Amino acid sequence: MNSATVRNLLVRGMLAGLAAGLLALVVAYFLGEPNVDKAIGFEEAHAHEHEMEIVSRGLQSTAGLATGVLVYGVAFGGIAALAYCFALGRVGRFGPRATALLLSGCALLAVYVVPFLKYPANPPAVGNADTIGKRTTLYFLMMVLSVLLAVATTILGKRLAPRLGNWYATVAAVAAFALLIGLAFAFLPVVNEVPQNFPATVLWRFRLSALAIQITLWGAFGLAFGELAERQLNPKPAKAAAPPAITAASPR
């Protein structure tokens, strides 16, 4: 793949990430923010000292949320586009659209879902401020481990395919991934800093909304970028102009 094609796909990836970010922003605003407000209400009701807000809650839930989600969408769209350029043609005989959807699904699983199952997202008022560094380190360690194991799973599946066939090679590779992830879950420390009286419904809904945001982001990106990549890599041939109609000469 030449540099011009990579550059064009990078731009399309960033545009697709922006579009996906807009959809994720809608989900975050209508599903996530109400639970954040409830968590903040719980925190304020149980706080002994009230700190002055540097940025107002209204600004955080509108302009701040939009900036964060859209910048994240553009950034991850560019990174995903570069990964797509490397993966295209190397993960099987898939077309541009199918490769984009496959890449998005695998990235969603490896980058977010697997780490989420071990260290799920928490709303405000959940988590000790003194352990934020430790919790952040554990989360990124789990994410890096998940991505590396996903790459290793893909390589293992391709190595086993000539001997076992595609189906059994895929099953064996996925089983190895699940086993190693299970070991990571077992050996990495557990983090449970939910306050005793924190509403379980708010926590559950917040985590579901966080998962819904990521599913929307990656799913929309896969569909949008797949369509843009298809048009870039397999352009439709221009339709030939229709020949002029021949009219019968009128008799004299």
PDB file of C-alpha atoms in Angstrom:
ATOM      1  CA  MET A   1       0.000   0.000   0.000  1.00  0.00           C
ATOM      2  CA  ASN A   2       1.583   3.281  -1.117  1.00  0.00           C
ATOM      3  CA  SER A   3       1.921   6.376   1.038  1.00  0.00           C
ATOM      4  CA  ALA A   4      -0.826   8.309  -0.793  1.00  0.00           C
ATOM      5  CA  THR A   5      -3.352   5.549  -0.063  1.00  0.00           C
ATOM      6  CA  VAL A   6      -2.284   5.392   3.581  1.00  0.00           C
ATOM      7  CA  ARG A   7      -2.642   9.161   3.870  1.00  0.00           C
ATOM      8  CA  ASN A   8      -6.110   9.111   2.314  1.00  0.00           C
ATOM      9  CA  LEU A   9      -7.233   6.289   4.607  1.00  0.00           C
ATOM     10  CA  LEU A  10      -5.825   8.158   7.611  1.00  0.00           C
ATOM     11  CA  VAL A  11      -7.909  11.219   6.752  1.00  0.00           C
ATOM     12  CA  ARG A  12     -10.989   9.056   6.211  1.00  0.00           C
ATOM     13  CA  GLY A  13     -10.351   7.303   9.499  1.00  0.00           C
ATOM     14  CA  MET A  14     -10.264  10.607  11.354  1.00  0.00           C
ATOM     15  CA  LEU A  15     -13.469  11.737   9.640  1.00  0.00           C
ATOM     16  CA  ALA A  16     -15.159   8.443  10.493  1.00  0.00           C
ATOM     17  CA  GLY A  17     -13.925   8.823  14.079  1.00  0.00           C
ATOM     18  CA  LEU A  18     -15.446  12.295  14.225  1.00  0.00           C
ATOM     19  CA  ALA A  19     -18.792  11.002  12.952  1.00  0.00           C
ATOM     20  CA  ALA A  20     -18.700   8.116  15.412  1.00  0.00           C
ATOM     21  CA  GLY A  21     -17.801  10.566  18.174  1.00  0.00           C
ATOM     22  CA  LEU A  22     -20.923  12.620  17.427  1.00  0.00           C
ATOM     23  CA  LEU A  23     -23.125   9.551  17.876  1.00  0.00           C
ATOM     24  CA  ALA A  24     -21.265   8.540  21.028  1.00  0.00           C
ATOM     25  CA  LEU A  25     -21.711  12.082  22.343  1.00  0.00           C
ATOM     26  CA  VAL A  26     -25.494  11.738  22.058  1.00  0.00           C
ATOM     27  CA  VAL A  27     -25.391   8.446  23.960  1.00  0.00           C
ATOM     28  CA  ALA A  28     -23.072   9.907  26.604  1.00  0.00           C
ATOM     29  CA  TYR A  29     -25.258  12.954  27.142  1.00  0.00           C
ATOM     30  CA  PHE A  30     -28.604  11.167  27.402  1.00  0.00           C
ATOM     31  CA  LEU A  31     -27.506   7.919  29.074  1.00  0.00           C
ATOM     32  CA  GLY A  32     -24.312   8.700  30.956  1.00  0.00           C
ATOM     33  CA  GLU A  33     -24.743  12.233  32.296  1.00  0.00           C
ATOM     34  CA  PRO A  34     -27.910  11.578  34.370  1.00  0.00           C
ATOM     35  CA  ASN A  35     -26.050   8.864  36.283  1.00  0.00           C
ATOM     36  CA  VAL A  36     -23.051  11.147  36.753  1.00  0.00           C
ATOM     37  CA  ASP A  37     -25.370  13.767  38.254  1.00  0.00           C
ATOM     38  CA  LYS A  38     -26.810  11.201  40.677  1.00  0.00           C
ATOM     39  CA  ALA A  39     -23.324  10.086  41.699  1.00  0.00           C
ATOM     40  CA  ILE A  40     -22.265  13.698  42.279  1.00  0.00           C
ATOM     41  CA  GLY A  41     -25.393  14.237  44.360  1.00  0.00           C
ATOM     42  CA  PHE A  42     -24.447  11.250  46.516  1.00  0.00           C
ATOM     43  CA  GLU A  43     -20.891  12.554  46.870  1.00  0.00           C
ATOM     44  CA  GLU A  44     -22.042  16.021  47.917  1.00  0.00           C
ATOM     45  CA  ALA A  45     -24.531  14.616  50.401  1.00  0.00           C
ATOM     46  CA  HIS A  46     -21.834  12.553  52.151  1.00  0.00           C
ATOM     47  CA  ALA A  47     -18.888  14.962  51.847  1.00  0.00           C
ATOM     48  CA  HIS A  48     -17.682  16.630  55.022  1.00  0.00           C
ATOM     49  CA  GLU A  49     -16.127  19.522  53.125  1.00  0.00           C
ATOM     50  CA  HIS A  50     -17.377  21.057  49.902  1.00  0.00           C
ATOM     51  CA  GLU A  51     -14.685  22.113  47.450  1.00  0.00           C
ATOM     52  CA  MET A  52     -15.184  25.050  45.107  1.00  0.00           C
ATOM     53  CA  GLU A  53     -15.710  24.019  41.482  1.00  0.00           C
ATOM     54  CA  ILE A  54     -13.038  25.256  39.089  1.00  0.00           C
ATOM     55  CA  VAL A  55     -15.238  24.352  36.114  1.00  0.00           C
ATOM     56  CA  SER A  56     -19.005  24.392  36.533  1.00  0.00           C
ATOM     57  CA  ARG A  57     -20.972  21.171  36.212  1.00  0.00           C
ATOM     58  CA  GLY A  58     -23.001  22.669  33.359  1.00  0.00           C
ATOM     59  CA  LEU A  59     -19.857  23.338  31.348  1.00  0.00           C
ATOM     60  CA  GLN A  60     -18.463  19.894  32.134  1.00  0.00           C
ATOM     61  CA  SER A  61     -21.611  18.122  30.893  1.00  0.00           C
ATOM     62  CA  THR A  62     -21.845  20.098  27.642  1.00  0.00           C
ATOM     63  CA  ALA A  63     -18.759  21.721  26.123  1.00  0.00           C
ATOM     64  CA  GLY A  64     -16.331  19.647  28.182  1.00  0.00           C
ATOM     65  CA  LEU A  65     -18.052  16.386  27.336  1.00  0.00           C
ATOM     66  CA  ALA A  66     -18.288  17.282  23.636  1.00  0.00           C
ATOM     67  CA  THR A  67     -14.624  18.277  23.444  1.00  0.00           C
ATOM     68  CA  GLY A  68     -13.435  15.118  25.163  1.00  0.00           C
ATOM     69  CA  VAL A  69     -15.570  12.702  23.142  1.00  0.00           C
ATOM     70  CA  LEU A  70     -14.924  14.317  19.746  1.00  0.00           C
ATOM     71  CA  VAL A  71     -11.166  14.664  20.255  1.00  0.00           C
ATOM     72  CA  TYR A  72     -11.043  11.048  21.400  1.00  0.00           C
ATOM     73  CA  GLY A  73     -13.067   9.992  18.344  1.00  0.00           C
ATOM     74  CA  VAL A  74     -10.753  11.748  15.901  1.00  0.00           C
ATOM     75  CA  ALA A  75      -7.623  10.434  17.636  1.00  0.00           C
ATOM     76  CA  PHE A  76      -8.725   6.818  17.849  1.00  0.00           C
ATOM     77  CA  GLY A  77     -10.054   7.031  14.278  1.00  0.00           C
ATOM     78  CA  GLY A  78      -6.603   7.960  13.014  1.00  0.00           C
ATOM     79  CA  ILE A  79      -4.899   5.213  15.008  1.00  0.00           C
ATOM     80  CA  ALA A  80      -7.469   2.646  13.889  1.00  0.00           C
ATOM     81  CA  ALA A  81      -6.988   3.703  10.252  1.00  0.00           C
ATOM     82  CA  LEU A  82      -3.248   3.059  10.499  1.00  0.00           C
ATOM     83  CA  ALA A  83      -3.929  -0.347  12.077  1.00  0.00           C
ATOM     84  CA  TYR A  84      -6.376  -1.004   9.235  1.00  0.00           C
ATOM     85  CA  CYS A  85      -3.691  -0.293   6.633  1.00  0.00           C
ATOM     86  CA  PHE A  86      -1.495  -2.924   8.275  1.00  0.00           C
ATOM     87  CA  ALA A  87      -4.285  -5.483   8.768  1.00  0.00           C
ATOM     88  CA  LEU A  88      -5.885  -5.265   5.322  1.00  0.00           C
ATOM     89  CA  GLY A  89      -5.130  -8.491   3.478  1.00  0.00           C
ATOM     90  CA  ARG A  90      -3.240 -10.001   6.417  1.00  0.00           C
ATOM     91  CA  VAL A  91      -6.149 -11.257   8.545  1.00  0.00           C
ATOM     92  CA  GLY A  92      -7.980 -13.199   5.860  1.00  0.00           C
ATOM     93  CA  ARG A  93      -9.691 -12.731   2.555  1.00  0.00           C
ATOM     94  CA  PHE A  94     -11.978  -9.944   3.668  1.00  0.00           C
ATOM     95  CA  GLY A  95     -12.992  -6.905   1.680  1.00  0.00           C
ATOM     96  CA  PRO A  96     -12.489  -3.316   2.906  1.00  0.00           C
ATOM     97  CA  ARG A  97     -15.881  -3.127   4.649  1.00  0.00           C
ATOM     98  CA  ALA A  98     -15.597  -6.514   6.354  1.00  0.00           C
ATOM     99  CA  THR A  99     -12.032  -5.777   7.455  1.00  0.00           C
ATOM    100  CA  ALA A 100     -13.123  -2.472   9.002  1.00  0.00           C
ATOM    101  CA  LEU A 101     -15.936  -4.150  10.946  1.00  0.00           C
ATOM    102  CA  LEU A 102     -13.676  -7.008  12.042  1.00  0.00           C
ATOM    103  CA  LEU A 103     -10.977  -4.593  13.184  1.00  0.00           C
ATOM    104  CA  SER A 104     -13.517  -2.450  15.073  1.00  0.00           C
ATOM    105  CA  GLY A 105     -15.025  -5.471  16.805  1.00  0.00           C
ATOM    106  CA  CYS A 106     -11.651  -6.868  17.848  1.00  0.00           C
ATOM    107  CA  ALA A 107     -10.465  -3.452  19.008  1.00  0.00           C
ATOM    108  CA  LEU A 108     -13.623  -2.957  21.056  1.00  0.00           C
ATOM    109  CA  LEU A 109     -13.093  -6.337  22.698  1.00  0.00           C
ATOM    110  CA  ALA A 110      -9.364  -5.974  23.352  1.00  0.00           C
ATOM    111  CA  VAL A 111      -9.104  -2.267  24.139  1.00  0.00           C
ATOM    112  CA  TYR A 112     -12.257  -1.822  26.191  1.00  0.00           C
ATOM    113  CA  VAL A 113     -14.443  -4.836  26.972  1.00  0.00           C
ATOM    114  CA  VAL A 114     -11.749  -7.135  28.420  1.00  0.00           C
ATOM    115  CA  PRO A 115     -10.199  -4.446  30.677  1.00  0.00           C
ATOM    116  CA  PHE A 116     -13.738  -3.312  31.579  1.00  0.00           C
ATOM    117  CA  LEU A 117     -14.626  -6.778  32.864  1.00  0.00           C
ATOM    118  CA  LYS A 118     -11.690  -6.660  35.291  1.00  0.00           C
ATOM    119  CA  TYR A 119     -11.690  -2.961  36.145  1.00  0.00           C
ATOM    120  CA  PRO A 120     -15.089  -1.493  35.201  1.00  0.00           C
ATOM    121  CA  ALA A 121     -15.730   2.219  34.878  1.00  0.00           C
ATOM    122  CA  ASN A 122     -16.759   4.027  38.047  1.00  0.00           C
ATOM    123  CA  PRO A 123     -18.807   7.211  38.491  1.00  0.00           C
ATOM    124  CA  PRO A 124     -17.812  10.101  40.767  1.00  0.00           C
ATOM    125  CA  ALA A 125     -17.850   9.239  44.480  1.00  0.00           C
ATOM    126  CA  VAL A 126     -16.574   5.727  43.737  1.00  0.00           C
ATOM    127  CA  GLY A 127     -12.870   5.187  44.325  1.00  0.00           C
ATOM    128  CA  ASN A 128     -10.319   6.403  46.825  1.00  0.00           C
ATOM    129  CA  ALA A 129      -8.394   9.485  45.718  1.00  0.00           C
ATOM    130  CA  ASP A 130      -5.228   8.075  47.293  1.00  0.00           C
ATOM    131  CA  THR A 131      -5.265   4.997  45.014  1.00  0.00           C
ATOM    132  CA  ILE A 132      -6.010   6.686  41.699  1.00  0.00           C
ATOM    133  CA  GLY A 133      -2.448   6.179  40.458  1.00  0.00           C
ATOM    134  CA  LYS A 134      -2.515   2.477  41.316  1.00  0.00           C
ATOM    135  CA  ARG A 135      -5.928   1.989  39.722  1.00  0.00           C
ATOM    136  CA  THR A 136      -4.902   3.797  36.543  1.00  0.00           C
ATOM    137  CA  THR A 137      -1.738   1.704  36.274  1.00  0.00           C
ATOM    138  CA  LEU A 138      -3.650  -1.555  36.722  1.00  0.00           C
ATOM    139  CA  TYR A 139      -6.226  -0.575  34.129  1.00  0.00           C
ATOM    140  CA  PHE A 140      -3.646   0.332  31.480  1.00  0.00           C
ATOM    141  CA  LEU A 141      -1.673  -2.802  32.298  1.00  0.00           C
ATOM    142  CA  MET A 142      -4.792  -4.871  31.685  1.00  0.00           C
ATOM    143  CA  MET A 143      -5.496  -3.004  28.445  1.00  0.00           C
ATOM    144  CA  VAL A 144      -1.947  -3.438  27.097  1.00  0.00           C
ATOM    145  CA  LEU A 145      -1.979  -7.108  28.057  1.00  0.00           C
ATOM    146  CA  SER A 146      -5.320  -7.607  26.326  1.00  0.00           C
ATOM    147  CA  VAL A 147      -4.147  -5.927  23.101  1.00  0.00           C
ATOM    148  CA  LEU A 148      -0.893  -7.919  23.021  1.00  0.00           C
ATOM    149  CA  LEU A 149      -2.752 -11.178  23.599  1.00  0.00           C
ATOM    150  CA  ALA A 150      -5.241 -10.276  20.857  1.00  0.00           C
ATOM    151  CA  VAL A 151      -2.360  -9.740  18.410  1.00  0.00           C
ATOM    152  CA  ALA A 152      -0.752 -13.001  19.543  1.00  0.00           C
ATOM    153  CA  THR A 153      -4.095 -14.778  19.099  1.00  0.00           C
ATOM    154  CA  THR A 154      -4.315 -13.575  15.494  1.00  0.00           C
ATOM    155  CA  ILE A 155      -0.759 -14.755  14.761  1.00  0.00           C
ATOM    156  CA  LEU A 156      -1.424 -18.107  16.444  1.00  0.00           C
ATOM    157  CA  GLY A 157      -4.590 -18.618  14.426  1.00  0.00           C
ATOM    158  CA  LYS A 158      -2.761 -17.984  11.163  1.00  0.00           C
ATOM    159  CA  ARG A 159       0.054 -20.364  12.155  1.00  0.00           C
ATOM    160  CA  LEU A 160      -2.385 -23.149  13.049  1.00  0.00           C
ATOM    161  CA  ALA A 161      -4.659 -22.706  10.029  1.00  0.00           C
ATOM    162  CA  PRO A 162      -2.573 -24.766   7.548  1.00  0.00           C
ATOM    163  CA  ARG A 163      -2.566 -27.763   9.896  1.00  0.00           C
ATOM    164  CA  LEU A 164      -5.966 -27.515  11.597  1.00  0.00           C
ATOM    165  CA  GLY A 165      -8.052 -25.613   9.098  1.00  0.00           C
ATOM    166  CA  ASN A 166      -9.564 -22.172   9.640  1.00  0.00           C
ATOM    167  CA  TRP A 167     -12.353 -23.283  11.989  1.00  0.00           C
ATOM    168  CA  TYR A 168     -10.309 -25.335  14.441  1.00  0.00           C
ATOM    169  CA  ALA A 169      -7.413 -22.883  14.297  1.00  0.00           C
ATOM    170  CA  THR A 170      -9.776 -20.050  15.260  1.00  0.00           C
ATOM    171  CA  VAL A 171     -11.311 -22.074  18.078  1.00  0.00           C
ATOM    172  CA  ALA A 172      -7.870 -23.015  19.441  1.00  0.00           C
ATOM    173  CA  ALA A 173      -6.581 -19.436  19.255  1.00  0.00           C
ATOM    174  CA  VAL A 174      -9.679 -17.990  20.957  1.00  0.00           C
ATOM    175  CA  ALA A 175      -9.468 -20.657  23.674  1.00  0.00           C
ATOM    176  CA  ALA A 176      -5.830 -19.738  24.311  1.00  0.00           C
ATOM    177  CA  PHE A 177      -6.794 -16.048  24.514  1.00  0.00           C
ATOM    178  CA  ALA A 178      -9.582 -16.785  27.000  1.00  0.00           C
ATOM    179  CA  LEU A 179      -7.264 -18.943  29.127  1.00  0.00           C
ATOM    180  CA  LEU A 180      -4.516 -16.324  29.343  1.00  0.00           C
ATOM    181  CA  ILE A 181      -6.999 -13.524  30.037  1.00  0.00           C
ATOM    182  CA  GLY A 182      -8.535 -15.667  32.771  1.00  0.00           C
ATOM    183  CA  LEU A 183      -5.105 -16.099  34.350  1.00  0.00           C
ATOM    184  CA  ALA A 184      -4.557 -12.337  34.192  1.00  0.00           C
ATOM    185  CA  PHE A 185      -7.915 -11.778  35.884  1.00  0.00           C
ATOM    186  CA  ALA A 186      -6.963 -14.240  38.613  1.00  0.00           C
ATOM    187  CA  PHE A 187      -3.498 -12.856  39.375  1.00  0.00           C
ATOM    188  CA  LEU A 188      -4.016  -9.108  39.002  1.00  0.00           C
ATOM    189  CA  PRO A 189      -5.268  -7.471  42.210  1.00  0.00           C
ATOM    190  CA  VAL A 190      -8.960  -6.799  42.734  1.00  0.00           C
ATOM    191  CA  VAL A 191     -10.077  -3.194  43.183  1.00  0.00           C
ATOM    192  CA  ASN A 192     -13.340  -2.628  45.045  1.00  0.00           C
ATOM    193  CA  GLU A 193     -13.709   0.866  46.469  1.00  0.00           C
ATOM    194  CA  VAL A 194     -17.470   1.343  46.151  1.00  0.00           C
ATOM    195  CA  PRO A 195     -18.827   3.202  49.206  1.00  0.00           C
ATOM    196  CA  GLN A 196     -21.054   1.122  51.429  1.00  0.00           C
ATOM    197  CA  ASN A 197     -24.227   3.124  50.864  1.00  0.00           C
ATOM    198  CA  PHE A 198     -23.694   3.951  47.195  1.00  0.00           C
ATOM    199  CA  PRO A 199     -26.851   3.122  45.155  1.00  0.00           C
ATOM    200  CA  ALA A 200     -26.281  -0.122  43.241  1.00  0.00           C
ATOM    201  CA  THR A 201     -28.710   0.956  40.511  1.00  0.00           C
ATOM    202  CA  VAL A 202     -26.713   4.113  39.771  1.00  0.00           C
ATOM    203  CA  LEU A 203     -23.465   2.152  39.620  1.00  0.00           C
ATOM    204  CA  TRP A 204     -24.975  -0.489  37.316  1.00  0.00           C
ATOM    205  CA  ARG A 205     -26.564   2.050  34.978  1.00  0.00           C
ATOM    206  CA  PHE A 206     -23.396   4.124  34.824  1.00  0.00           C
ATOM    207  CA  ARG A 207     -21.345   1.107  33.815  1.00  0.00           C
ATOM    208  CA  LEU A 208     -23.921   0.053  31.215  1.00  0.00           C
ATOM    209  CA  SER A 209     -23.946   3.577  29.763  1.00  0.00           C
ATOM    210  CA  ALA A 210     -20.124   3.579  29.618  1.00  0.00           C
ATOM    211  CA  LEU A 211     -20.237   0.294  27.716  1.00  0.00           C
ATOM    212  CA  ALA A 212     -22.986   1.614  25.412  1.00  0.00           C
ATOM    213  CA  ILE A 213     -20.865   4.664  24.558  1.00  0.00           C
ATOM    214  CA  GLN A 214     -17.926   2.498  23.498  1.00  0.00           C
ATOM    215  CA  ILE A 215     -20.116   0.100  21.498  1.00  0.00           C
ATOM    216  CA  THR A 216     -21.668   3.070  19.684  1.00  0.00           C
ATOM    217  CA  LEU A 217     -18.265   4.625  19.038  1.00  0.00           C
ATOM    218  CA  TRP A 218     -16.568   1.507  17.665  1.00  0.00           C
ATOM    219  CA  GLY A 219     -19.633   0.208  15.828  1.00  0.00           C
ATOM    220  CA  ALA A 220     -20.317   3.501  14.082  1.00  0.00           C
ATOM    221  CA  PHE A 221     -16.654   3.858  13.211  1.00  0.00           C
ATOM    222  CA  GLY A 222     -16.521   0.369  11.678  1.00  0.00           C
ATOM    223  CA  LEU A 223     -19.542   1.059   9.479  1.00  0.00           C
ATOM    224  CA  ALA A 224     -18.508   4.585   8.452  1.00  0.00           C
ATOM    225  CA  PHE A 225     -14.846   3.845   7.865  1.00  0.00           C
ATOM    226  CA  GLY A 226     -15.664   0.606   6.048  1.00  0.00           C
ATOM    227  CA  GLU A 227     -17.793   2.527   3.574  1.00  0.00           C
ATOM    228  CA  LEU A 228     -15.163   5.237   3.073  1.00  0.00           C
ATOM    229  CA  ALA A 229     -12.383   2.669   2.685  1.00  0.00           C
ATOM    230  CA  GLU A 230     -14.449   0.716   0.157  1.00  0.00           C
ATOM    231  CA  ARG A 231     -14.888   3.817  -1.977  1.00  0.00           C
ATOM    232  CA  GLN A 232     -11.188   4.622  -1.706  1.00  0.00           C
ATOM    233  CA  LEU A 233      -9.840   1.135  -2.452  1.00  0.00           C
ATOM    234  CA  ASN A 234     -12.501  -0.116  -4.865  1.00  0.00           C
ATOM    235  CA  PRO A 235     -13.802   2.931  -6.718  1.00  0.00           C
ATOM    236  CA  LYS A 236     -16.728   2.335  -9.007  1.00  0.00           C
ATOM    237  CA  PRO A 237     -15.868   2.702 -12.694  1.00  0.00           C
ATOM    238  CA  ALA A 238     -17.311   5.742 -14.394  1.00  0.00           C
ATOM    239  CA  LYS A 239     -20.396   4.977 -16.426  1.00  0.00           C
ATOM    240  CA  ALA A 240     -19.884   5.233 -20.167  1.00  0.00           C
ATOM    241  CA  ALA A 241     -21.880   7.938 -21.856  1.00  0.00           C
ATOM    242  CA  ALA A 242     -24.940   6.639 -23.668  1.00  0.00           C
ATOM    243  CA  PRO A 243     -24.705   6.828 -27.474  1.00  0.00           C
ATOM    244  CA  PRO A 244     -26.877   9.469 -29.072  1.00  0.00           C
ATOM    245  CA  ALA A 245     -30.305   8.278 -30.166  1.00  0.00           C
ATOM    246  CA  ILE A 246     -30.724   7.678 -33.889  1.00  0.00           C
ATOM    247  CA  THR A 247     -33.843   9.250 -35.250  1.00  0.00           C
ATOM    248  CA  ALA A 248     -35.446   8.002 -38.404  1.00  0.00           C
ATOM    249  CA  ALA A 249     -35.318  10.388 -41.316  1.00  0.00           C
ATOM    250  CA  SER A 250     -38.732  11.764 -42.195  1.00  0.00           C
ATOM    251  CA  PRO A 251     -39.916  10.806 -45.703  1.00  0.00           C
ATOM    252  CA  ARG A 252     -39.971  13.560 -48.279  1.00  0.00           C
TER     253      ARG A 252
END
